[in-house]
XYZ file of C-alpha atoms in Angstrom:
389
model
C 1.544 19.044 -20.645
C 4.174 21.753 -20.817
C 7.753 20.473 -21.061
C 8.560 21.948 -17.658
C 5.857 20.004 -15.825
C 5.635 16.407 -14.688
C 3.350 14.128 -12.687
C 4.367 12.362 -9.472
C 2.276 9.926 -7.429
C 2.384 8.793 -3.803
C 0.264 6.134 -2.108
C -0.690 5.601 1.511
C -2.507 2.909 3.460
C -4.487 3.260 6.659
C -4.026 1.506 9.974
C -6.313 -1.388 9.068
C -4.229 -2.483 6.071
C -2.771 -5.975 6.767
C 0.844 -4.817 6.482
C 0.155 -1.878 8.782
C -1.489 -4.185 11.317
C 1.837 -5.999 11.484
C 3.882 -2.806 11.792
C 1.705 -1.649 14.681
C 1.875 -5.001 16.464
C 5.668 -5.103 16.105
C 5.998 -1.600 17.550
C 3.442 -2.281 20.295
C 5.629 -5.174 21.421
C 8.706 -2.915 21.257
C 6.980 -0.244 23.357
C 5.892 -2.823 25.935
C 9.512 -3.930 26.334
C 11.023 -0.426 26.354
C 8.432 0.797 28.868
C 9.914 -1.323 31.663
C 13.436 -1.837 30.323
C 14.765 0.964 28.125
C 17.812 -1.107 27.167
C 15.684 -3.888 25.673
C 17.024 -5.388 22.464
C 14.087 -6.006 20.174
C 13.788 -7.301 16.646
C 10.141 -8.288 16.369
C 8.465 -9.280 13.113
C 4.775 -9.968 12.618
C 2.697 -11.748 9.997
C -1.039 -12.278 9.700
C -3.645 -14.075 7.627
C -7.253 -15.153 8.142
C -7.853 -15.966 11.819
C -4.134 -15.919 12.669
C -1.466 -13.475 13.781
C 2.121 -14.368 14.680
C 5.086 -12.514 16.125
C 8.571 -13.911 15.699
C 12.108 -12.667 16.161
C 14.654 -11.950 18.860
C 14.013 -10.086 22.115
C 16.293 -9.682 25.128
C 14.622 -7.752 27.945
C 14.171 -7.722 31.704
C 10.574 -6.572 31.220
C 7.754 -9.040 31.780
C 5.518 -8.743 28.740
C 2.269 -10.560 27.998
C 2.775 -10.659 24.246
C -0.641 -12.124 23.505
C -2.414 -9.368 25.443
C -0.378 -6.691 23.653
C -1.297 -8.146 20.270
C -5.014 -8.442 21.014
C -5.206 -4.900 22.387
C -3.487 -3.516 19.289
C -6.029 -5.260 17.041
C -8.875 -3.905 19.175
C -7.534 -0.340 18.924
C -7.324 -0.618 15.134
C -10.936 -1.789 14.972
C -10.754 -5.501 14.178
C -13.545 -6.730 16.447
C -15.638 -8.820 14.067
C -14.754 -11.698 11.709
C -16.818 -9.920 9.034
C -14.198 -7.144 9.036
C -11.406 -9.631 8.378
C -10.354 -10.426 11.956
C -11.675 -10.448 15.528
C -9.190 -9.594 18.279
C -11.133 -11.730 20.744
C -10.935 -15.014 18.826
C -7.875 -14.698 16.559
C -5.233 -17.410 16.968
C -2.095 -15.751 18.407
C 1.291 -17.410 17.857
C 4.464 -16.263 19.656
C 7.882 -17.449 18.447
C 10.422 -15.251 20.226
C 14.049 -16.061 21.093
C 16.836 -13.961 22.641
C 19.222 -11.797 20.629
C 22.364 -13.524 19.391
C 25.273 -13.005 21.826
C 27.509 -12.451 18.787
C 25.525 -9.318 17.939
C 25.237 -8.168 21.545
C 28.986 -8.266 22.230
C 29.836 -5.917 19.354
C 27.037 -3.428 20.106
C 27.287 -3.170 23.898
C 29.422 -0.415 25.434
C 30.040 1.044 28.892
C 29.015 4.495 27.643
C 26.056 5.038 25.332
C 28.186 7.274 23.089
C 30.522 4.354 22.347
C 27.759 1.938 21.352
C 28.394 0.217 18.041
C 25.901 0.049 15.208
C 23.565 -2.949 15.470
C 24.063 -3.835 11.805
C 25.545 -2.572 8.582
C 23.410 -0.643 6.121
C 22.552 2.583 4.329
C 19.948 5.111 5.460
C 18.438 8.146 3.740
C 16.740 11.327 4.886
C 14.831 13.813 2.737
C 13.231 17.216 3.160
C 11.691 19.786 0.830
C 10.224 23.238 1.336
C 7.238 22.561 -0.941
C 5.123 22.260 2.233
C 5.594 24.712 5.112
C 6.458 23.400 8.587
C 6.222 19.749 7.577
C 8.934 20.165 4.909
C 7.615 17.038 3.209
C 6.508 16.256 -0.365
C 2.941 17.416 -1.007
C 1.942 14.110 -2.609
C 2.949 12.263 0.555
C 1.234 14.751 2.865
C -2.074 14.593 0.994
C -2.110 10.809 0.544
C -1.349 10.351 4.249
C -4.001 12.841 5.359
C -6.606 11.080 3.212
C -5.741 7.788 4.931
C -6.012 9.390 8.351
C -9.370 10.879 7.416
C -10.678 7.468 6.344
C -9.891 6.162 9.821
C -11.434 9.233 11.446
C -14.787 8.964 9.655
C -14.873 5.259 10.556
C -14.025 5.610 14.237
C -16.359 8.569 14.790
C -19.077 6.702 12.855
C -19.532 9.679 10.555
C -19.519 7.043 7.816
C -20.638 3.941 9.684
C -20.243 1.695 6.645
C -16.467 2.188 6.436
C -14.367 -0.768 7.632
C -10.698 -0.773 8.740
C -8.840 -1.687 5.527
C -8.137 1.033 2.983
C -5.672 2.733 0.634
C -5.211 6.160 -0.939
C -3.185 7.573 -3.797
C -2.512 11.143 -4.941
C -0.961 12.354 -8.194
C 0.223 15.955 -8.341
C 1.391 18.019 -11.269
C 4.704 19.745 -10.617
C 6.471 22.569 -12.407
C 10.228 22.990 -12.430
C 11.262 26.396 -11.110
C 14.933 27.325 -10.724
C 15.827 23.660 -10.795
C 13.410 22.357 -8.173
C 9.805 21.089 -8.412
C 6.860 23.091 -7.119
C 3.357 21.518 -6.896
C 0.755 23.175 -9.113
C -2.391 21.092 -8.764
C -3.794 17.697 -7.833
C -4.131 15.666 -11.010
C -5.700 12.405 -9.699
C -7.038 11.052 -6.413
C -7.682 7.355 -5.718
C -9.545 6.176 -2.601
C -10.275 2.527 -1.831
C -11.956 1.633 1.432
C -13.375 -1.589 2.779
C -17.118 -1.301 3.388
C -20.210 -3.136 4.564
C -22.557 -4.870 2.135
C -25.439 -2.512 2.898
C -23.980 0.605 1.238
C -24.401 1.366 -2.478
C -21.544 2.308 -4.791
C -23.222 5.646 -5.461
C -23.337 6.411 -1.742
C -19.705 5.365 -1.367
C -18.592 7.741 -4.106
C -20.647 10.687 -2.859
C -19.662 10.244 0.798
C -15.957 9.803 0.082
C -15.937 12.945 -2.028
C -17.797 15.033 0.540
C -16.464 13.708 3.841
C -12.935 12.688 2.886
C -11.621 14.370 -0.270
C -13.115 17.829 0.281
C -12.307 17.669 3.990
C -8.607 17.089 3.278
C -7.484 18.493 -0.078
C -7.100 22.304 -0.151
C -9.397 23.783 -2.754
C -6.534 25.624 -4.457
C -5.153 22.296 -5.685
C -8.436 21.035 -7.180
C -9.888 22.098 -10.523
C -12.371 20.913 -13.148
C -9.753 18.591 -14.646
C -8.917 16.739 -11.418
C -9.677 13.025 -11.808
C -11.317 11.020 -9.002
C -11.450 7.247 -8.582
C -13.594 6.352 -5.568
C -13.446 2.596 -4.840
C -12.575 1.836 -8.470
C -12.776 -1.941 -7.871
C -16.536 -1.486 -7.405
C -16.664 -3.800 -4.400
C -14.398 -4.024 -1.331
C -16.170 -6.088 1.330
C -13.547 -8.756 2.011
C -10.599 -6.951 3.587
C -8.017 -6.998 6.326
C -6.046 -10.234 6.800
C -8.961 -12.169 5.281
C -8.383 -10.413 1.960
C -4.573 -10.220 1.996
C -1.745 -11.513 4.138
C 0.181 -8.912 6.131
C 3.855 -8.639 7.033
C 5.990 -6.172 9.012
C 8.098 -3.806 6.924
C 6.295 -4.077 3.610
C 5.210 -0.437 3.403
C 8.592 1.294 3.523
C 7.717 4.055 1.063
C 4.438 4.811 2.847
C 6.525 5.057 6.035
C 8.994 7.554 4.580
C 8.721 10.007 1.671
C 6.205 8.521 -0.730
C 8.749 7.700 -3.423
C 10.685 10.957 -3.254
C 14.323 10.908 -2.202
C 15.566 7.370 -1.655
C 15.262 4.439 0.744
C 18.009 2.230 2.138
C 15.779 -0.848 2.239
C 15.631 -1.407 5.995
C 12.278 -1.492 7.769
C 11.641 0.485 10.962
C 8.899 -1.172 12.994
C 9.746 -3.724 15.663
C 13.367 -2.567 15.957
C 14.916 -1.010 19.047
C 17.103 2.093 18.503
C 20.408 0.191 18.414
C 19.250 -0.866 14.950
C 20.489 1.924 12.679
C 17.907 0.966 10.051
C 15.567 2.898 12.298
C 17.584 5.312 14.436
C 19.932 6.515 11.682
C 17.008 6.955 9.275
C 15.393 9.184 11.904
C 18.683 11.069 12.261
C 18.950 11.453 8.487
C 15.485 13.048 8.406
C 16.519 15.303 11.321
C 19.606 16.425 9.421
C 17.747 16.943 6.130
C 14.949 18.920 7.759
C 17.463 21.049 9.665
C 19.306 21.950 6.443
C 16.107 22.980 4.659
C 14.763 24.798 7.726
C 18.006 26.805 7.884
C 17.371 27.940 4.284
C 20.579 26.328 3.090
C 18.714 24.537 0.292
C 15.196 24.065 -1.068
C 15.337 20.273 -0.950
C 17.953 17.770 0.092
C 18.753 14.072 0.261
C 21.103 12.823 2.983
C 22.730 9.378 3.125
C 24.604 7.650 5.960
C 26.265 4.229 6.040
C 27.311 2.051 8.975
C 29.119 -1.194 9.776
C 28.070 -3.566 12.554
C 29.921 -2.877 15.796
C 31.417 0.391 14.484
C 30.217 3.602 16.097
C 31.029 6.301 13.562
C 29.265 6.353 10.190
C 31.411 5.165 7.318
C 30.144 7.876 4.986
C 27.972 10.994 4.900
C 26.547 12.179 1.596
C 24.435 15.272 0.884
C 22.664 16.069 -2.401
C 20.775 19.373 -2.571
C 19.708 18.756 -6.182
C 21.527 21.944 -7.140
C 19.387 24.123 -4.861
C 22.001 24.968 -2.192
C 24.178 27.180 -4.424
C 21.062 29.006 -5.639
C 19.590 29.603 -2.178
C 22.571 29.963 0.182
C 25.654 29.931 -2.006
C 26.821 26.709 -0.341
C 28.075 23.679 -2.215
C 27.013 20.143 -1.291
C 30.557 19.529 -0.028
C 30.147 22.475 2.334
C 26.806 21.084 3.496
C 28.551 17.825 4.439
C 30.978 19.783 6.594
C 28.080 21.642 8.235
C 26.461 18.284 9.040
C 29.690 16.949 10.559
C 30.112 20.079 12.678
C 26.549 20.067 14.036
C 25.538 16.411 14.454
C 27.151 13.482 16.268
C 25.912 10.569 14.180
C 27.197 7.719 16.306
C 24.244 5.393 17.089
C 24.434 6.009 20.829
C 24.471 9.760 20.345
C 21.468 9.547 18.022
C 19.610 7.557 20.691
C 20.606 10.135 23.319
C 19.888 13.300 21.332
C 16.569 12.108 19.868
C 15.484 10.404 23.125
C 14.673 7.185 21.313
C 14.444 4.972 24.417
C 10.804 5.903 24.975
C 7.671 3.770 24.467
C 6.310 5.976 21.665
C 7.053 3.896 18.594
C 3.599 2.399 18.030
C 2.253 5.783 16.931
C 4.935 5.942 14.213
C 3.766 2.648 12.717
C 0.821 4.120 10.805
C 0.504 7.322 8.778
C 4.232 7.857 8.345
C 7.329 8.242 10.491
C 8.098 11.707 9.116
C 6.278 15.010 8.730
C 4.241 14.425 11.881
C 3.282 17.267 14.219
C 3.706 15.469 17.526
C 6.265 16.181 20.258
C 7.083 12.468 20.427
C 8.620 12.731 16.944
C 11.795 14.455 18.174
C 13.513 14.088 14.808
C 10.900 16.454 13.349
C 12.203 19.401 15.410
C 14.920 21.095 13.306
C 18.224 21.766 15.005
C 19.533 25.320 14.983
C 22.771 25.035 13.049
C 26.095 26.715 13.744
C 27.328 27.989 10.401
């Protein structure tokens, strides 16, 4: 390869992956609580293994929620309706171990006005955006890997490929070239698809169908060439899947949820957490800020970091890194970008909840195929703010 090029890889998993099952269950429980009590305090974890799924954590809500029914319906929607697939929503053993939120936490978060609400915990949160993809302003590797995962679910649910089962993973490697200090995607170097399947289908049919109905349906032709490498179900056999094949746990696919390895991650999971938890709400705000800066043509790409302390409303720090692209594009320094952020965004947790309308039962749809780069009105943090400069 030329010295100015490099390879970068992003993976994704689809909704039937055991960890993603747990993310969706955790957020389905959150939505059920928020639907009837928008001030619900929810910290709901989930784990699953063969024939068993369990939710556990702390929930304080006035809503009456049939947790078992919520869990079974989520499994049905994903497609786990037969033990041969790894789980059956009708017969799975459901365990509920939920307590109320600690009063010690509640007393330092609660406030008479939403704007004065304290952060639900300490922590660091990151947001990232790049203009390498139009509109989405997301890394191309992440966009393509995610779209391949979504397509795997689509061909399964529409029965276009009736041998596909719910569990599956994708991975995309792109070759990038450095131009004026920032990376631009040149081509797709390698694609990996692994999908659970029935016993009746041959490996040759799997490879041919995945190429025709998934890869070519998703990857723009301009990124593919004669040197692109394809690995279609490289294990050779993927019949045992879902929770039967691997245990699942909420919050174990943080990079799939965010930027596919680009930027940075503060370490806090999103799913199952109500918006007083800044792990979630401030990460959404950080993406909102980053996307707004790139959309305003202040920089080509940017990483934003916030930090918070439990019970304290205002962020402790705001950091912006444009990777040297702001001076080239807009003549602004990163220090000036920080001041623009401070002048345009109120980053107190309550104001984030208010401005992004986070007290809505829409979180389950974020729990698979990424929290960012989605073209859906429910993802309010994906609508750039017009900045006053």
